[in-house]
Each structure stands twice: as structure tokens, then as C-alpha cells.
PDB file of C-alpha atoms in Angstrom:
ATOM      1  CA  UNK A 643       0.000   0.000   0.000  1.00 47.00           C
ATOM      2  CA  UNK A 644       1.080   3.189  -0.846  1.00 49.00           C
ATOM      3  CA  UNK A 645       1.767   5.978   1.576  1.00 52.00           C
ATOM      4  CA  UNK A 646      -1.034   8.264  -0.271  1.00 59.00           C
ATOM      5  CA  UNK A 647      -3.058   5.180  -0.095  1.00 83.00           C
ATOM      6  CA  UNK A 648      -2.625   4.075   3.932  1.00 95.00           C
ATOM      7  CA  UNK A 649      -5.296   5.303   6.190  1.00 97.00           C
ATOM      8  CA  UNK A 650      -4.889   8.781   7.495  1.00 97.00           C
ATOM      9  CA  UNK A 651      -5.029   8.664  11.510  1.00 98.00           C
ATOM     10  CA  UNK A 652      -5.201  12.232  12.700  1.00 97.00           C
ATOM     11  CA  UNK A 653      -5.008  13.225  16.596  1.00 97.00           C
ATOM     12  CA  UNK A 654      -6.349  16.437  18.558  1.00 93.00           C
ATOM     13  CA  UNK A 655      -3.560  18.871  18.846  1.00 88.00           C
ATOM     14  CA  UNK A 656      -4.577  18.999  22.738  1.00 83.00           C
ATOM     15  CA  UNK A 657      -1.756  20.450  24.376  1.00 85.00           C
ATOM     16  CA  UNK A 658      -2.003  21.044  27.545  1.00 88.00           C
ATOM     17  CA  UNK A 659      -4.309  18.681  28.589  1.00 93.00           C
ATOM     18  CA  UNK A 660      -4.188  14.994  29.123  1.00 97.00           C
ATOM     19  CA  UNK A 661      -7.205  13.426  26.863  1.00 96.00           C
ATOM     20  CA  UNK A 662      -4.975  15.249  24.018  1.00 96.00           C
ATOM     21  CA  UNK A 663      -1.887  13.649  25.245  1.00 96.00           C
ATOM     22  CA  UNK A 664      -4.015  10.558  25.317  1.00 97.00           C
ATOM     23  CA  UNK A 665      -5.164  11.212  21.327  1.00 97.00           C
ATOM     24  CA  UNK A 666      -1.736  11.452  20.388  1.00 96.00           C
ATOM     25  CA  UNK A 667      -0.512   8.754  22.141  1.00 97.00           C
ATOM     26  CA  UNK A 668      -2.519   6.135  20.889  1.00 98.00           C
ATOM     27  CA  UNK A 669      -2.424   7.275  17.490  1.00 98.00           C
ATOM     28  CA  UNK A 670       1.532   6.968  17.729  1.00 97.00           C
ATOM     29  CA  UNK A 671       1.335   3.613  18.877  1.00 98.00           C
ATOM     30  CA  UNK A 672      -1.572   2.770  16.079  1.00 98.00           C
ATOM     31  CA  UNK A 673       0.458   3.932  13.370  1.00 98.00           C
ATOM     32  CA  UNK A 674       3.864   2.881  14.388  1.00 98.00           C
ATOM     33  CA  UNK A 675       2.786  -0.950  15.946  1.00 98.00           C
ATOM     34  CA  UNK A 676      -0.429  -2.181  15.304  1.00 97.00           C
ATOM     35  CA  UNK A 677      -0.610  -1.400  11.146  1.00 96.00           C
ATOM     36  CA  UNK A 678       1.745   0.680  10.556  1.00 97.00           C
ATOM     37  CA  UNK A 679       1.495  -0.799   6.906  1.00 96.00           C
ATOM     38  CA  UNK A 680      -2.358   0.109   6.729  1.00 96.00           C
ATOM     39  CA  UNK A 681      -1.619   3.896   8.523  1.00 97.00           C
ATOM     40  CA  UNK A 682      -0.230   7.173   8.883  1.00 96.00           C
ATOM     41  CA  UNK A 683      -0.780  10.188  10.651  1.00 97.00           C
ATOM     42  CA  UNK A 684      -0.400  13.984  10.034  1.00 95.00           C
ATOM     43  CA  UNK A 685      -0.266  16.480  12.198  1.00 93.00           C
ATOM     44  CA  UNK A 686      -3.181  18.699  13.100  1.00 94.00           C
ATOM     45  CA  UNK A 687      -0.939  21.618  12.777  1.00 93.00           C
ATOM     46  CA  UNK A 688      -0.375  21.275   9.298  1.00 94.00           C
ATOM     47  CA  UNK A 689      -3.842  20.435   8.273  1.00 94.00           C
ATOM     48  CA  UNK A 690      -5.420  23.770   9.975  1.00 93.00           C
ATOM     49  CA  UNK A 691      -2.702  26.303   8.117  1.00 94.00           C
ATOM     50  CA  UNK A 692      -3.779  25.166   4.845  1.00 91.00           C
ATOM     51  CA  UNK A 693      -0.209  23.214   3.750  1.00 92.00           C
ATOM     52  CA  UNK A 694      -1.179  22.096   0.546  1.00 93.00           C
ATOM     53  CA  UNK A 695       1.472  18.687   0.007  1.00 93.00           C
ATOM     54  CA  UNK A 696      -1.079  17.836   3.384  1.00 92.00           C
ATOM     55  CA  UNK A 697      -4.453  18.449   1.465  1.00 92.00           C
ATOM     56  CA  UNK A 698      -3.079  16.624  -1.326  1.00 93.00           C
ATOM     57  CA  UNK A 699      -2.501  13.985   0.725  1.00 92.00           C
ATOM     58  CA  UNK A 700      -5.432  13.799   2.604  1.00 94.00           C
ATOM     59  CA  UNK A 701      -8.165  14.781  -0.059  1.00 94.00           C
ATOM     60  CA  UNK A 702     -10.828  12.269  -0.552  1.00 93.00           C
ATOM     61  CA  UNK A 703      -8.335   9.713   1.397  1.00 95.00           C
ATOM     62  CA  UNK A 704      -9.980   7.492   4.479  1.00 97.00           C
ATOM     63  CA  UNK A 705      -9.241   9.372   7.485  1.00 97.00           C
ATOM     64  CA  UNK A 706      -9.629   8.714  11.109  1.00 98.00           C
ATOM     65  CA  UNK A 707     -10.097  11.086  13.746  1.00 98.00           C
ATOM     66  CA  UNK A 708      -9.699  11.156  17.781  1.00 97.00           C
ATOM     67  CA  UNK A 709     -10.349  14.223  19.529  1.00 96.00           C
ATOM     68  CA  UNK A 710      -9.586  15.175  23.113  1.00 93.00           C
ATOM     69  CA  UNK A 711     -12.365  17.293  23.792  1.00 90.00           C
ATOM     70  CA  UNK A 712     -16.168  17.992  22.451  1.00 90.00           C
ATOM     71  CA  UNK A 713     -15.216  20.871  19.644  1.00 91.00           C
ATOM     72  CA  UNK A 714     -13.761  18.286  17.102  1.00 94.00           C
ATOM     73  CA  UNK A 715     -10.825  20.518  16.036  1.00 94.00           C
ATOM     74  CA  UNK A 716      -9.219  17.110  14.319  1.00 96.00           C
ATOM     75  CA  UNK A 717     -12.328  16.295  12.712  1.00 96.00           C
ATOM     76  CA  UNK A 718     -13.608  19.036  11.700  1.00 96.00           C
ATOM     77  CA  UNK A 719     -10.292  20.484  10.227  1.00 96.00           C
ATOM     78  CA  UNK A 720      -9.811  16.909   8.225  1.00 96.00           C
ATOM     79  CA  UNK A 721     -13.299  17.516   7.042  1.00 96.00           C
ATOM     80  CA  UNK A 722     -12.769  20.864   5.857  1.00 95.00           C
ATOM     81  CA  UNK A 723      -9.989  19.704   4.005  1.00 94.00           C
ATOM     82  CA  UNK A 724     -11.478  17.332   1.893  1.00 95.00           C
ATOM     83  CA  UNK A 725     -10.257  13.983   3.969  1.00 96.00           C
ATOM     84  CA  UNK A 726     -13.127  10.494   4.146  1.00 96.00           C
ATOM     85  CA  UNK A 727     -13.648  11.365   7.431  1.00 96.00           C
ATOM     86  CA  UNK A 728     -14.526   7.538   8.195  1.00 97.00           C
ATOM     87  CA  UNK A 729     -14.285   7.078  11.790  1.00 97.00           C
ATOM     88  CA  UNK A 730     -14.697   9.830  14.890  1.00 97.00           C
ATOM     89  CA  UNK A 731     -13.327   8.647  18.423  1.00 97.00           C
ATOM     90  CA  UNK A 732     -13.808  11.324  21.919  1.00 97.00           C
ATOM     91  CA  UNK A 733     -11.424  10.380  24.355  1.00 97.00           C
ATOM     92  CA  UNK A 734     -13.923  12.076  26.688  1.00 94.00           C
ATOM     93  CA  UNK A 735     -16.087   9.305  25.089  1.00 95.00           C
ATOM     94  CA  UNK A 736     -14.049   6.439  26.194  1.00 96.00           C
ATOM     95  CA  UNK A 737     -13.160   8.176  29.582  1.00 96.00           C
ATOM     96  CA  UNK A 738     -16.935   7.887  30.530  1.00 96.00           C
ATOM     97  CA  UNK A 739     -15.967   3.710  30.419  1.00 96.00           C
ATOM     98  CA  UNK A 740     -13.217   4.352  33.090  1.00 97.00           C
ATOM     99  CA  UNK A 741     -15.281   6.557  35.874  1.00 95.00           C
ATOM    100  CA  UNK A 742     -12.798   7.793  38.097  1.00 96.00           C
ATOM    101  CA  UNK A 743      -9.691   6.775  36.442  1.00 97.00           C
ATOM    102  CA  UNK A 744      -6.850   8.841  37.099  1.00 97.00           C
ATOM    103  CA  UNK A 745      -4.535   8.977  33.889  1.00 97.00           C
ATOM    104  CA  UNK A 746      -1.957  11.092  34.532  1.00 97.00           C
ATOM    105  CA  UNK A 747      -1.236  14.939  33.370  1.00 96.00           C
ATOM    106  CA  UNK A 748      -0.612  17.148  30.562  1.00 94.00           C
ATOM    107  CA  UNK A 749       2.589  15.562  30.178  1.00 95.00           C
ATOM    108  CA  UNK A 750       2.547  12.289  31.485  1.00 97.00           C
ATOM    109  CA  UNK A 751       0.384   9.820  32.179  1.00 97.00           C
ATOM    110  CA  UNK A 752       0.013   6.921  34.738  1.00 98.00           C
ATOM    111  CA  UNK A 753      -0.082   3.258  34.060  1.00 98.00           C
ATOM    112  CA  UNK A 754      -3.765   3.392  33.922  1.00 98.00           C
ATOM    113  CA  UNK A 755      -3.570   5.752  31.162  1.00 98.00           C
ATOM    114  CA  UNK A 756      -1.790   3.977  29.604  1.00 98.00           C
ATOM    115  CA  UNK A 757      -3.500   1.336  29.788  1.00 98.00           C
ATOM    116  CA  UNK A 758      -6.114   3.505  28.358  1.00 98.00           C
ATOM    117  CA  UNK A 759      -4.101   4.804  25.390  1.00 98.00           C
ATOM    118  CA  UNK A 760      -3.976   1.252  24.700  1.00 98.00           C
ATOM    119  CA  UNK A 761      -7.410   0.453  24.405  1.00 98.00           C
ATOM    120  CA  UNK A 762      -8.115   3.465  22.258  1.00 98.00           C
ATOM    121  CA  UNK A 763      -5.412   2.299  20.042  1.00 98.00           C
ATOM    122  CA  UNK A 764      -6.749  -0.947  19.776  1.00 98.00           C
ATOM    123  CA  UNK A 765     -10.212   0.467  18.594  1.00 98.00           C
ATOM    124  CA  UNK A 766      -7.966   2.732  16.153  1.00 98.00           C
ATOM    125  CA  UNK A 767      -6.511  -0.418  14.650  1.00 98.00           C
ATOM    126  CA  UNK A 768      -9.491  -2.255  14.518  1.00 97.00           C
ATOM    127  CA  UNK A 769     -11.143   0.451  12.245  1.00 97.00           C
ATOM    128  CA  UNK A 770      -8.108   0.778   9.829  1.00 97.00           C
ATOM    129  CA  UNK A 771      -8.644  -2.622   9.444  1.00 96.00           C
ATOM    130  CA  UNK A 772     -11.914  -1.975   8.840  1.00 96.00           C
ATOM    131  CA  UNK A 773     -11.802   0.534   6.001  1.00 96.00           C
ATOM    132  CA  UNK A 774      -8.588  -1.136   4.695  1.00 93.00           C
ATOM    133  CA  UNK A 775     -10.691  -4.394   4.045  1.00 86.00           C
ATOM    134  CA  UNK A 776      -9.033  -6.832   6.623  1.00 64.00           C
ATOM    135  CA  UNK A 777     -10.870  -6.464   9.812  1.00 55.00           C
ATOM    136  CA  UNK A 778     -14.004  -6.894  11.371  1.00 49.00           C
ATOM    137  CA  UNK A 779     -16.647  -4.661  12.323  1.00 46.00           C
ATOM    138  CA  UNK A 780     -17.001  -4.065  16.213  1.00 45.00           C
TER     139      UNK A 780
END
């Protein structure tokens, strides 16, 4: 699979707070262990300025997104910029099946998150597979 052609995974920029750490981290560990054949990732940064090798690359390309918090900025901005949005994940989503979990700060995070990052990972991978025609549906 070409590079053009592997899945765009796209994390909240969320610095500063820990559900954006959290984004980030799992979508490192989604693109560089799980299918790292299957996936990429781009950085929010680039996507919001307008850099146009990123819209080229992203443009009517499958494209997941995981967002720290409720506005969306990741999947809104990959919208915008003509990616397949085909998957949304809220970490805040996620953190509602760990009440009272403690993972960690800004910059670092405990074992339990991650433990956390983890699982979100794991539900990244599962939808590359998904859209990249070797997976299941969960």
C-alpha cells in the first residue's frame, strides 16, 4: 500500500491537557505498531494552516479522527480539508468507560492511562482494518 493510499489517523492537537496527550498517544502507537502498513498520521498543525502537500494527501483519502475534547478541532479540520472522514473517536467518550480513572497529566500519564491509550489504540486499529478491508466490524 502506498503511503497516499494508507489510512490517514489524525489526533487532537490537545496540548495542555491529558485526553490530548491521550489522542496522540494512541495514534503513535496505532500507526507505528499495530498497522503501521495500513496507517499514517499527520499532524493537526499542518492540516489547519492550509499546507497544501497535506491536502493533497489527505483529499478524498480514508481518514480517522480522535479528539480530546467535544469541539472536534481534528475532525472538523480533516473535514474541511477534503479527507473520508470515516471514523470519529472522543477520548472524553471512552473516559466515561473508566469513571474515576486517574490517567496522569498534561505531560505524562500513569499506568492506567496507559493502559487507556492502549485500548483506544486498539479500537484505532481495529477500524483501519476496517476501512482497509481486513478487519471486522465491532
Amino acid at each position: 500500500m502506498s503511503t497516499n493510499a494508507k489510512v490517514k489517523v489524525v489526533p487532537c492537537s490537545g496540548v495542555g491537557k491529558v485526553f490530548g496527550l491521550m489522542s496522540r498517544e494512541a495514534v503513535l502507537h496505532t500507526v507505528k505498531h499495530l498497522c503501521p502498513e495500513q496507517a499514517d498520521t499527520i499532524c493537526l498543525a499542518y492540516i489547519v494552516t492550509g499546507d497544501d502537500e497535506v491536502e493533497t494527501s489527505i483529499e478524498n483519502q480514508p481518514c480517522i479522527t480522535i479528539d480530546g475534547c467535544p469541539k472536534m478541532c481534528s475532525a472538523k479540520s480533516v473535514a474541511m480539508m477534503g479527507g473520508d472522514v470515516r471514523g470519529e473517536f472522543k477520548v472524553l467518550d471512552i473516559m466515561k468507560e473508566h469513571k474515576g480513572a486517574q490517567p496522569g497529566t498534561a505531560t505524562l500519564l500513569t499506568d492506567q492511562g496507559w493502559s487507556i491509550v492502549e485500548e483506544i489504540a486498539g479500537k484505532l486499529n481495529s477500524r483501519v482494518q476496517e476501512i482497509s478491508g481486513g478487519g471486522r466490524k465491532e
